[in-house]
XYZ file of N, CA and C in Angstrom:
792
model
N 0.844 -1.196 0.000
C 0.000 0.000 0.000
C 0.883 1.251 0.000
N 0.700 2.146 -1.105
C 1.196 3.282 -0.884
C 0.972 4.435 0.275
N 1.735 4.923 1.122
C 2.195 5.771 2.090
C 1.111 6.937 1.195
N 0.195 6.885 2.463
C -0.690 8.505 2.248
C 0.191 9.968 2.682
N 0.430 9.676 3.961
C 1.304 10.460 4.412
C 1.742 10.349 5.384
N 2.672 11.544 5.988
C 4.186 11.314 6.790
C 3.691 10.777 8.318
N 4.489 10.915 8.882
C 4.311 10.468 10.349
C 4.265 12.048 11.357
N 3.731 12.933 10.549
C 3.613 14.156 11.132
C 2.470 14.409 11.316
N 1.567 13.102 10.442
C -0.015 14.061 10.462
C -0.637 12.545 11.712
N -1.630 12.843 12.455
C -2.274 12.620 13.297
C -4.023 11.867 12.915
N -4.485 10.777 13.091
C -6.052 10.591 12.901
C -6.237 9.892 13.887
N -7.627 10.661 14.729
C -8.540 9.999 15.376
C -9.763 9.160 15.371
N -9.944 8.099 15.186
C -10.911 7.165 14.741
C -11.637 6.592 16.038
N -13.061 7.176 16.138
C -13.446 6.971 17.201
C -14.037 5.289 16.429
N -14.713 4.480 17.711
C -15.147 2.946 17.831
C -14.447 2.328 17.101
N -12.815 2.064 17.320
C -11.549 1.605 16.501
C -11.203 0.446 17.150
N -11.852 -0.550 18.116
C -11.825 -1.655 18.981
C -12.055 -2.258 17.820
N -12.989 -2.530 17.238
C -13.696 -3.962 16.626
C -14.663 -3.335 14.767
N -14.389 -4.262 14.009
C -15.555 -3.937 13.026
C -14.427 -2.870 12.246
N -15.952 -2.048 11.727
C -14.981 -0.808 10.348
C -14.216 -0.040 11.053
N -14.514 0.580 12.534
C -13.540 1.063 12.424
C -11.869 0.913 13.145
N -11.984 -0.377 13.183
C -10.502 -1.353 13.456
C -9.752 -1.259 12.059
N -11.001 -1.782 11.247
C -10.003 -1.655 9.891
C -9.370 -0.527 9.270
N -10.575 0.744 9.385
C -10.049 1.734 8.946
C -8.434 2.731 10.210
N -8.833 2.545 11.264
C -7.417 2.562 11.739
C -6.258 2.231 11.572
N -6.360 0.812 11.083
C -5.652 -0.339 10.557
C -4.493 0.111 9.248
N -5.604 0.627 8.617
C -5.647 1.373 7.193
C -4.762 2.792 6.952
N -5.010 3.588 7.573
C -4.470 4.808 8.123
C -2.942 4.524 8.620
N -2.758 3.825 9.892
C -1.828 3.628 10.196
C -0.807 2.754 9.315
N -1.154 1.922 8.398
C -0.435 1.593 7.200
C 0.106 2.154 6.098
N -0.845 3.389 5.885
C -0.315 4.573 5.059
C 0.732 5.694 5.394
N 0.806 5.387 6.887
C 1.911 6.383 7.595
C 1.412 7.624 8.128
N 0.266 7.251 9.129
C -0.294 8.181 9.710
C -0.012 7.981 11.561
N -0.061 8.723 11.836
C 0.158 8.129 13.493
C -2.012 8.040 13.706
N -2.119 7.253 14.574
C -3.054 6.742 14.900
C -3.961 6.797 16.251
N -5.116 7.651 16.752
C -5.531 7.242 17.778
C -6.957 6.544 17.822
N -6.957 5.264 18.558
C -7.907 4.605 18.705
C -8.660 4.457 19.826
N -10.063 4.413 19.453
C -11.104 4.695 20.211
C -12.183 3.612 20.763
N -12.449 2.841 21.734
C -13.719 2.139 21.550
C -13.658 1.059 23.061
N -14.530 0.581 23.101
C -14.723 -0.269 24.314
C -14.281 -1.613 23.973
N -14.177 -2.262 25.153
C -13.768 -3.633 24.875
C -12.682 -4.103 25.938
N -12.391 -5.157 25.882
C -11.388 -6.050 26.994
C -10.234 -5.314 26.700
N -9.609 -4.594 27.775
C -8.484 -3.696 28.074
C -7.244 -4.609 27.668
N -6.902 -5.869 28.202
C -5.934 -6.531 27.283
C -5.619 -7.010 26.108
N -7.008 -7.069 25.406
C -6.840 -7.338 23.608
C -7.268 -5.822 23.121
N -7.471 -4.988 23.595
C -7.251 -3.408 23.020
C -5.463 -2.802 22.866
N -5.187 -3.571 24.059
C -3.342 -3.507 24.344
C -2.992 -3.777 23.305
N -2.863 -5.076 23.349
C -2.645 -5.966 22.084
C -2.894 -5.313 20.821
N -3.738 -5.046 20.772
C -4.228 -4.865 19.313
C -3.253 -3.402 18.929
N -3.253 -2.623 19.825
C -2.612 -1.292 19.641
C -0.763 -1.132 19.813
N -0.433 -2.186 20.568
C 0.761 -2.519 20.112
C 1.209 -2.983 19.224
N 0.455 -4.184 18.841
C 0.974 -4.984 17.211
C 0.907 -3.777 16.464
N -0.284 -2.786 16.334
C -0.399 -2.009 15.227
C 0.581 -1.312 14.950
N 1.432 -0.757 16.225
C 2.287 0.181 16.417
C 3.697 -0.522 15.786
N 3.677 -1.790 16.037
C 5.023 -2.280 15.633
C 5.192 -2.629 14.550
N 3.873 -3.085 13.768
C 3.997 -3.403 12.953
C 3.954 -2.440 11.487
N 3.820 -1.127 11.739
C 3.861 -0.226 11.193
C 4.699 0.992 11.472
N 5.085 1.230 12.482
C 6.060 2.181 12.762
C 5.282 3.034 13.388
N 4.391 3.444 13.081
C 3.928 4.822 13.588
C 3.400 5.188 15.337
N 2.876 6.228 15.679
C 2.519 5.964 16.758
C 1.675 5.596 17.219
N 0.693 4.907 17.632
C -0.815 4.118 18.016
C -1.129 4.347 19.337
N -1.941 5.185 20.066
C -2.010 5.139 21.291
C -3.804 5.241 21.289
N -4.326 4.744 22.411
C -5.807 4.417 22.620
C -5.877 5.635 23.894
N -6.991 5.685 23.708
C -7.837 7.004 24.309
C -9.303 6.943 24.167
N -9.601 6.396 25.708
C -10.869 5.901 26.037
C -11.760 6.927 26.306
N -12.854 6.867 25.553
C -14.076 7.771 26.010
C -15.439 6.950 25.737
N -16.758 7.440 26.291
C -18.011 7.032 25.618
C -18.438 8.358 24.785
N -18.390 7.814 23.396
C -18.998 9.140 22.271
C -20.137 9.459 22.868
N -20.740 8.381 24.091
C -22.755 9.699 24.311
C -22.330 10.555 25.005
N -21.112 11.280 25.784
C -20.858 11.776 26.616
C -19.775 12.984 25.968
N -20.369 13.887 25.673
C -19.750 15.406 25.051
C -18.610 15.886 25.800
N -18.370 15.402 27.438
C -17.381 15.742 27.961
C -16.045 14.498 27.827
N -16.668 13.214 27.414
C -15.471 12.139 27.440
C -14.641 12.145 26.063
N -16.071 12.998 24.770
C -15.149 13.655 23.795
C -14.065 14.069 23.608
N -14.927 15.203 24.174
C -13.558 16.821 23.920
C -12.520 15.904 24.943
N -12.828 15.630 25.972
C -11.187 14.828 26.833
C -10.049 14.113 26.060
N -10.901 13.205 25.000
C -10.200 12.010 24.625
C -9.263 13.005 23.179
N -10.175 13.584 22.786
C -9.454 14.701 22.053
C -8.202 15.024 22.300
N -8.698 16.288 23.290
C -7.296 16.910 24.422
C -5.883 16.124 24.224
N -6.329 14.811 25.096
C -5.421 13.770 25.270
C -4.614 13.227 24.239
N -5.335 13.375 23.072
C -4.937 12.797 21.905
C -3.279 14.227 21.302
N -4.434 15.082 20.975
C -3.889 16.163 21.244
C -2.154 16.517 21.725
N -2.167 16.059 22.901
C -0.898 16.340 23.920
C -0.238 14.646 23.514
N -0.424 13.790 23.529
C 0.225 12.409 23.139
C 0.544 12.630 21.742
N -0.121 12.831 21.020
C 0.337 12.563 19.432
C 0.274 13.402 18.617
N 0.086 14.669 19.003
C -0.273 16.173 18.043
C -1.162 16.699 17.748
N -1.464 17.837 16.960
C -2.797 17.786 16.341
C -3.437 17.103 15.653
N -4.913 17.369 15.701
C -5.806 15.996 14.845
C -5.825 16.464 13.044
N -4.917 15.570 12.321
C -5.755 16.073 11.259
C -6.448 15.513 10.576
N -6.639 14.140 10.695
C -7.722 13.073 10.088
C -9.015 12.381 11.115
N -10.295 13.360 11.010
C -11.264 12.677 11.923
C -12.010 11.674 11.265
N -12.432 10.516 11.979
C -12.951 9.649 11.523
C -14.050 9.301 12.646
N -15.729 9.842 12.257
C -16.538 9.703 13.030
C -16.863 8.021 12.960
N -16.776 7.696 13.862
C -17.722 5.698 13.637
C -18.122 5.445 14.581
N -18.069 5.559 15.789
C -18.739 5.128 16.877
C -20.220 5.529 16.478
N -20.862 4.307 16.511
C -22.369 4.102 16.799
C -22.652 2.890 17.537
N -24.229 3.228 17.888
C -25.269 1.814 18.578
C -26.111 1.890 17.589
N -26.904 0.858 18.069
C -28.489 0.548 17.514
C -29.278 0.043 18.526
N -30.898 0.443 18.274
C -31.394 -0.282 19.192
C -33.000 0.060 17.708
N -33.561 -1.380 18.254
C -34.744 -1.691 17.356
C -36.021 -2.162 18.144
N -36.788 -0.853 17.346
C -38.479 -1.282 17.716
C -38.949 -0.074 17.002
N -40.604 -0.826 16.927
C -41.131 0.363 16.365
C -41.294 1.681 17.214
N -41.857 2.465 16.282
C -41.556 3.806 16.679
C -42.458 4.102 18.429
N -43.475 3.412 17.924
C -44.651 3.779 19.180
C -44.482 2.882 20.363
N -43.321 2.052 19.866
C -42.757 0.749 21.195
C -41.281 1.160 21.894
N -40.323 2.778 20.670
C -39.499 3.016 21.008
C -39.325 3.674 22.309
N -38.547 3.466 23.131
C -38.572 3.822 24.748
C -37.512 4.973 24.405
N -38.171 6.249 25.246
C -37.069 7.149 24.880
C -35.966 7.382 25.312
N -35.563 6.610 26.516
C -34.386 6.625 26.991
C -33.182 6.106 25.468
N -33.897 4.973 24.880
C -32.982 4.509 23.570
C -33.091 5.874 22.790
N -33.900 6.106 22.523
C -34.042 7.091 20.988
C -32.611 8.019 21.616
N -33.174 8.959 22.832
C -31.544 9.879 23.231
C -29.838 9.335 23.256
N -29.939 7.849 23.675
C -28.416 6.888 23.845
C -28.745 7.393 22.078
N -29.432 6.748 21.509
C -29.173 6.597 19.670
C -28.388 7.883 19.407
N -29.529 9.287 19.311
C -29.069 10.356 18.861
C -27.860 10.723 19.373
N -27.665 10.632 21.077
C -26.221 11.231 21.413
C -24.952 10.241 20.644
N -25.142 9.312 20.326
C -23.831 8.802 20.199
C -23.714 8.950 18.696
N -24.697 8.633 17.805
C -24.571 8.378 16.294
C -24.660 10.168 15.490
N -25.209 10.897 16.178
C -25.500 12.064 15.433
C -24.948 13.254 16.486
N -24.941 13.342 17.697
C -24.504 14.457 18.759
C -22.970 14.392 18.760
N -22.558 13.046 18.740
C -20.864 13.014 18.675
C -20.637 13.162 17.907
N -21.065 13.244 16.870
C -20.061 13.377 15.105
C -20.206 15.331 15.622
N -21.222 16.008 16.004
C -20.940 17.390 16.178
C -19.674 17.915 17.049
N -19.873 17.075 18.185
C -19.222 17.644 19.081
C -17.724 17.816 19.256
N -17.666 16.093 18.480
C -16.011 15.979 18.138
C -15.351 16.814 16.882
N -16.354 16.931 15.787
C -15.865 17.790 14.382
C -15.980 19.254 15.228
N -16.617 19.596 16.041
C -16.411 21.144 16.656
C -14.933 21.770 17.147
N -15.057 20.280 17.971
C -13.999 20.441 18.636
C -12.123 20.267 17.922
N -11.879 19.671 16.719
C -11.096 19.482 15.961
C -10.856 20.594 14.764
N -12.243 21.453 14.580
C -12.016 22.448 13.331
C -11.401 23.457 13.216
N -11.386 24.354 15.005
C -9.921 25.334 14.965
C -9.016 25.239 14.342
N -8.284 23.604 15.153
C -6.561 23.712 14.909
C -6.513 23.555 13.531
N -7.809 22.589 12.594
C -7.749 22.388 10.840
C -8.020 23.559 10.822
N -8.273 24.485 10.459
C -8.637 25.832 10.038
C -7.118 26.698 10.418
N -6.666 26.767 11.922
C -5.649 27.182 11.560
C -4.548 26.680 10.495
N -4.750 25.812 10.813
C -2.772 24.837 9.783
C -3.139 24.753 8.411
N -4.909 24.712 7.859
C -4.992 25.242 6.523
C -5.109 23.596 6.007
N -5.865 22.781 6.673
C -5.749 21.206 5.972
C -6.257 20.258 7.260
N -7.708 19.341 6.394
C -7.976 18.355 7.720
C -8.953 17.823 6.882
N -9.011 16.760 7.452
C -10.216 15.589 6.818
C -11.253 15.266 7.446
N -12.305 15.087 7.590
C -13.401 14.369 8.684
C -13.928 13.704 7.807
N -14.020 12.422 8.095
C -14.966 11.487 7.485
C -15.912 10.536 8.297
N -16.865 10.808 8.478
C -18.204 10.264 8.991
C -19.094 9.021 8.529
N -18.587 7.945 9.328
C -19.365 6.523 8.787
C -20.806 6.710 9.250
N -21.408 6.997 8.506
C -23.143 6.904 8.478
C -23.621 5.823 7.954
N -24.045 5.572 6.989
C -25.267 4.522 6.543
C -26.359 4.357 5.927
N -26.276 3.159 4.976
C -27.610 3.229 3.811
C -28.580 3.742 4.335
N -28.528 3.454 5.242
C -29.932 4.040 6.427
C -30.035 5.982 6.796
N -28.628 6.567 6.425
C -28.656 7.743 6.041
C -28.971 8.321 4.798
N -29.617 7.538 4.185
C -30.061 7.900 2.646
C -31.662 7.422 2.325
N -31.917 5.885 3.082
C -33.488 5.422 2.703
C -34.011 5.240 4.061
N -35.058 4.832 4.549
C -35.474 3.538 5.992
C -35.515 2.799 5.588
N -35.509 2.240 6.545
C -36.221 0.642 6.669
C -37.184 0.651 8.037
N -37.754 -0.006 8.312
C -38.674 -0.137 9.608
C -37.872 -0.740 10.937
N -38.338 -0.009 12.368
C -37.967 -0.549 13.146
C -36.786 0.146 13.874
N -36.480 1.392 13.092
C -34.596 1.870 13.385
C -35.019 3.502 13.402
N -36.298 3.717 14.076
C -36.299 5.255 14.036
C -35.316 6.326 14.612
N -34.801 6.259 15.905
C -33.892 6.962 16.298
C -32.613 6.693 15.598
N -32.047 5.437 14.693
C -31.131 5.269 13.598
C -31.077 5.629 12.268
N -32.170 5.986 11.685
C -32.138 6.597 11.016
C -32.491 7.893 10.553
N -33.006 8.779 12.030
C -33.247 9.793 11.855
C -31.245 10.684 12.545
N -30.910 9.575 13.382
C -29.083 10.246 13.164
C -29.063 10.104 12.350
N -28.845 8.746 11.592
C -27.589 8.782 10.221
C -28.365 10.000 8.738
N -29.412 10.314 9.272
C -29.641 11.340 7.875
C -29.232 12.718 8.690
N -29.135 13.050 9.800
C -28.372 13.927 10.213
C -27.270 14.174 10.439
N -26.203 12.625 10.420
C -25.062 12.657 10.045
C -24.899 13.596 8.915
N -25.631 12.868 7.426
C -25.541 13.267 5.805
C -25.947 14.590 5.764
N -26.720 15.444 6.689
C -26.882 16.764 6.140
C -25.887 17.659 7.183
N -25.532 17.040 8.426
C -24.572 17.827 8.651
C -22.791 17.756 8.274
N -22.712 16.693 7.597
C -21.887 16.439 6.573
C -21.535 17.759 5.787
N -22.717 18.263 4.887
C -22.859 19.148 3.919
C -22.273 20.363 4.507
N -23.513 20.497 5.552
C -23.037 22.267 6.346
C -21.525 22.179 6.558
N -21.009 21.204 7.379
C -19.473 21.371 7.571
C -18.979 21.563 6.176
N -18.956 20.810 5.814
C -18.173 21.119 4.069
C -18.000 22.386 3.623
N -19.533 22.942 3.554
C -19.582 23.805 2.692
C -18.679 25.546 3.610
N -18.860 25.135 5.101
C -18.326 26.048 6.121
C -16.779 25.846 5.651
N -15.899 25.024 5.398
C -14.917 25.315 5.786
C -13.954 24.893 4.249
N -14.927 24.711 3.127
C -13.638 24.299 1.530
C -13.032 24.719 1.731
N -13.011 26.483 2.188
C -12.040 27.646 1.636
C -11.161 26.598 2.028
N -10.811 26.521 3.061
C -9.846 26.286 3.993
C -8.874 24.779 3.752
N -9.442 24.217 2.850
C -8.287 23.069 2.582
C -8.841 21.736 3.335
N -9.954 21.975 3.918
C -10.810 21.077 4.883
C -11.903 20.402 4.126
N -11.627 18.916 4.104
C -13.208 17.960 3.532
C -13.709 17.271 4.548
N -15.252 17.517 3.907
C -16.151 16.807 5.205
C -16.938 15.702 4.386
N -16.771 14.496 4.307
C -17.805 13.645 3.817
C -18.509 12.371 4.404
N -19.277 11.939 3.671
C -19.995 10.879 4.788
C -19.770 9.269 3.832
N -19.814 8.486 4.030
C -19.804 7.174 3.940
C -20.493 6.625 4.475
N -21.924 5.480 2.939
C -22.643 5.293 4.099
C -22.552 3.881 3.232
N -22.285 2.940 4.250
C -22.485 1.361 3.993
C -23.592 0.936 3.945
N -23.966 -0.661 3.244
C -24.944 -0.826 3.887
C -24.363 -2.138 4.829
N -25.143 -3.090 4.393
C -24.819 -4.499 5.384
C -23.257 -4.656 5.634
N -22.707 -4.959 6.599
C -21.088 -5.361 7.032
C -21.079 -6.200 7.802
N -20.616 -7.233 7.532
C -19.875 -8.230 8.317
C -19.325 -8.021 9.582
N -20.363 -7.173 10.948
C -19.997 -6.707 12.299
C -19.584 -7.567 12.992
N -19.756 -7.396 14.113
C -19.849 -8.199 15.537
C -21.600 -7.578 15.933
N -22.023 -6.630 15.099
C -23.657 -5.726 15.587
C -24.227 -6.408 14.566
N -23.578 -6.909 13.344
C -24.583 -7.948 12.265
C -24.749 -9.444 12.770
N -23.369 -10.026 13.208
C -23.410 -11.364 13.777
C -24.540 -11.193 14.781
N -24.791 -10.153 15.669
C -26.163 -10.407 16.294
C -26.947 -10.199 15.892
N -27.795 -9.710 15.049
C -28.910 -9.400 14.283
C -29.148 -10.493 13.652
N -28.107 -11.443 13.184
C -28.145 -12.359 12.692
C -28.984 -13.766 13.185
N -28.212 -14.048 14.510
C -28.015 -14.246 15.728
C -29.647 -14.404 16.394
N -29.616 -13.398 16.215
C -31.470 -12.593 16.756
C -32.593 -13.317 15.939
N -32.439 -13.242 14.666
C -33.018 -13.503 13.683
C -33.241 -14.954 13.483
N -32.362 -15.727 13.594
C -32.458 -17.412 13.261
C -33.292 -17.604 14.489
N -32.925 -17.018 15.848
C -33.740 -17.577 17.020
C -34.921 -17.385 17.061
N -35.509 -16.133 16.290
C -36.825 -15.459 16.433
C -37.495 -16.346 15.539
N -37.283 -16.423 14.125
C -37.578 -17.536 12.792
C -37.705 -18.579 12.676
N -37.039 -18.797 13.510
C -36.159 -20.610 13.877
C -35.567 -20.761 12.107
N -34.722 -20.027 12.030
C -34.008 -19.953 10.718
C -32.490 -20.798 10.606
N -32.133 -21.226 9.342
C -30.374 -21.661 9.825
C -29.947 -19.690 8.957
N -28.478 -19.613 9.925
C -27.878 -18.774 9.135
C -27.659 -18.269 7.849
N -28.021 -19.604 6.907
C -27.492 -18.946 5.729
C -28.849 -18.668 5.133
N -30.110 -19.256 5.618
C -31.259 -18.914 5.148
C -31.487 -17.244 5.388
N -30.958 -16.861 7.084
C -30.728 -15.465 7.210
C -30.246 -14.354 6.664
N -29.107 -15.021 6.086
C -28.471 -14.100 4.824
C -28.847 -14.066 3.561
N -29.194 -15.536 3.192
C -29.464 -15.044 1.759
C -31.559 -14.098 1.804
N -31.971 -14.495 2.789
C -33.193 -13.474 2.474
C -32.594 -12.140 3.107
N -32.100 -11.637 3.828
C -31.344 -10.468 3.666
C -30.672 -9.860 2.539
N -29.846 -10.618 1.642
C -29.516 -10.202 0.547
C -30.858 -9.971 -0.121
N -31.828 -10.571 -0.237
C -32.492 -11.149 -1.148
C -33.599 -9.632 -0.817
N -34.035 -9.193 -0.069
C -34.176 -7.846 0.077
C -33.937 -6.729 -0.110
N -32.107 -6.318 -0.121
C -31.858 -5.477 0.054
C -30.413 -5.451 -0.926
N -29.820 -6.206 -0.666
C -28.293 -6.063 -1.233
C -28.361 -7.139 -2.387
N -28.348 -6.360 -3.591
C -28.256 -7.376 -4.922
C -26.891 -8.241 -5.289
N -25.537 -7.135 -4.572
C -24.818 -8.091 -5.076
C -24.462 -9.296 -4.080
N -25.493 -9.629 -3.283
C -25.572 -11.058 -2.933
C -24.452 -11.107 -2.033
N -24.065 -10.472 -0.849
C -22.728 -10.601 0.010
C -23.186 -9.130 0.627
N -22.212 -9.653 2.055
C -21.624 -8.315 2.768
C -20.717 -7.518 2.184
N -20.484 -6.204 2.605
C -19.706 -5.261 2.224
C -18.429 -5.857 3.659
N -17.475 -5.517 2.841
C -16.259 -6.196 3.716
C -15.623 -4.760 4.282
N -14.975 -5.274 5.611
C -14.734 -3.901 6.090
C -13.468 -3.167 5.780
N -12.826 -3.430 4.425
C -11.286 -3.106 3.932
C -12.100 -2.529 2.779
N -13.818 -2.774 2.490
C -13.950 -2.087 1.630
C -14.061 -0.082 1.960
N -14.684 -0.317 3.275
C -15.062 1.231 3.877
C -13.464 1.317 4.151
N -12.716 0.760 4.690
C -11.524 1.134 5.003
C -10.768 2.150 4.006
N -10.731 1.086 2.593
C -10.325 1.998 1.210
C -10.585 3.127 1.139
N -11.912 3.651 1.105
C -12.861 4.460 0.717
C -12.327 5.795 1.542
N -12.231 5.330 2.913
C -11.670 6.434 3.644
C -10.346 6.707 3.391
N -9.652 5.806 3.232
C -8.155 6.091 2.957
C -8.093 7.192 1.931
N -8.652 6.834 0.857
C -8.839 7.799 -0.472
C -9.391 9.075 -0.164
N -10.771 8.968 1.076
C -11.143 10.555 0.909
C -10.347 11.419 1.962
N -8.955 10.802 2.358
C -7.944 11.530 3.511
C -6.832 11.743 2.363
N -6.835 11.410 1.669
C -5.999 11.629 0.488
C -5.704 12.910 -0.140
N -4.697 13.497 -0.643
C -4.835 14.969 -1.706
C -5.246 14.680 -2.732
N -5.426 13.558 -2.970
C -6.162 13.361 -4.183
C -7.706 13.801 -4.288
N -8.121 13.023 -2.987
C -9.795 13.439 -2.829
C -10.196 14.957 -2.300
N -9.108 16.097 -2.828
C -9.259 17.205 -2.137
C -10.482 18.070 -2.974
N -10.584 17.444 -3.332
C -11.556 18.260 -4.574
C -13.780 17.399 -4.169
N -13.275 16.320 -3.578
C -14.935 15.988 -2.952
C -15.046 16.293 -1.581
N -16.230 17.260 -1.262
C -16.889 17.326 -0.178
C -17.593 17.368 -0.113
N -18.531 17.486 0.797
C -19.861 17.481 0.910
C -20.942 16.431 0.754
N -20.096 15.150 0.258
C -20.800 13.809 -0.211
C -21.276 13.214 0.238
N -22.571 12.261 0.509
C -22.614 11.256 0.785
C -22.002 9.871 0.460
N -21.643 8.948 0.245
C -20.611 8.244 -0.904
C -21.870 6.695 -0.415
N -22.440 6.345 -1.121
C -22.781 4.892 -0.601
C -21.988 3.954 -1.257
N -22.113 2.721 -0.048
C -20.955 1.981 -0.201
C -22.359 0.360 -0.113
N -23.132 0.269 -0.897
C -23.884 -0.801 -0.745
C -25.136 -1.387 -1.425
N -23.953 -2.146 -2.338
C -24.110 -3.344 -2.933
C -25.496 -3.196 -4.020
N -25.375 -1.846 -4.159
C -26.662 -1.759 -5.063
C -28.017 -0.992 -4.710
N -28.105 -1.336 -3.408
C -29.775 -1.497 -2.409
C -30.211 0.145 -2.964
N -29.636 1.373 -2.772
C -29.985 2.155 -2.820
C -30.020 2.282 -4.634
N -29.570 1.299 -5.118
C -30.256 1.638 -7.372
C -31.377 0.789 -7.536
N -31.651 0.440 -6.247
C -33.473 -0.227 -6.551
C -34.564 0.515 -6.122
């Protein structure tokens, strides 16, 4: 893989434990970025994981624990990042939940966990990162949203009323800060091969009394034509490219990344 850039520039990738955004950390730090990673999980395979990365790439990798519903564990993990590894110049929003029911069964304690973490943190953290890009004249934010930021589906109201507020506050940032050498875009997958799909999955055969692959292929068979998950080196790419000088010229995008669902 070709070297994006030096070991001077800095990205924060929040929910970088497990899933897309492990890979896309993964990704970054392979291109020669120093790296901070974000997300919950067993404190000794987060070690692990952030040392191999570090060694095995050179750069610097350090973890910096926060919960994205919490506007103050943000801006902290920021800070921290900040004073350990420099300024931020590659944000990478991904931390999300889900929680499912219909709308009139949705309990609102979920709908607020939904909005603060999937749509309140992508604000709070791009707020908090756009000074120092605005001063130095160059910064990236890229925001994993979701097919679900573009269509519904039933059952995911507080999920899909973030991820379309991800996609329009996508825009406003963009359009606030081109002058400036700054892109804001969104990426929105659809189905991925999680550890949050393995349960849905999971959920689904038990509720159905289904086998797995009957689960997937009527999932495909719904929604995703080209018959498979989106793999998570595919969003990984995607971001790599829009942190790129190459991609200095798209902002404001939504980019879907899935399998068709949204050309039906």
């Amino acid at each position: 893989m070709a070297r994006m850039c030096d070991k001077s520039k800095v990205a924060f990738v929040s929910g970088s434990t497990s899933g897309i955004g492990k890979a896309i950390a993964e990704a970054l730090a392979e291109s020669g970025c120093n790296v901070a990673i974000n997300g919950f999980g067993e404190p000794g395979a987060i070690e692990l994981f952030r040392s191999q990365l570090q060694q095995k790439t050179g750069v610097r990798v350090g973890y910096f624990s926060a919960d994205f519903g919490h506007p103050d564990q943000i801006r902290n993990a920021l800070v921290q990042t900040r004073e350990n590894l420099g300024p931020i110049d590659i944000l990478v929003n991904n931390a999300g939940i889900q929680r499912v029911a219909p709308v009139h069964k949705f309990s609102e304690s979920d709908w607020d966990e939904v909005i603060a973490v999937n749509l309140s943190a992508v604000f709070h953290a791009s707020k908090a990162v756009l000074p120092s890009m605005m001063q130095r004249g160059w910064g990236r934010i890229v925001n994993i949203a979701s097919v679900h930021g573009l269509v519904a589906s039933i059952h995911k109201p507080a999920y899909i009323a973030a991820k379309h507020g991800v996609v329009g506050l996508t825009k406003q940032i963009a359009i606030e800060v081109a002058a400036q050498r700054i892109t804001c875009n969104a990426i929105c997958p659809a189905w991925v091969r999680t550890e949050l799909m393995e349960k849905q999955i999971r959920d689904r055969m038990s509720q159905d009394n289904l086998t797995e692959e009957q689960v997937v292929d009527d999932m495909m068979a719904q929604k995703q034509p080209i018959g498979r998950f989106i793999d998570v080196s595919e969003i990984a790419a995607l971001t790599l490219f829009l942190c790129s000088d190459d991609a200095g010229g798209i902002t404001g995008s939504a980019l879907p990344v899935d399998g068709g669902w949204t050309a039906q």
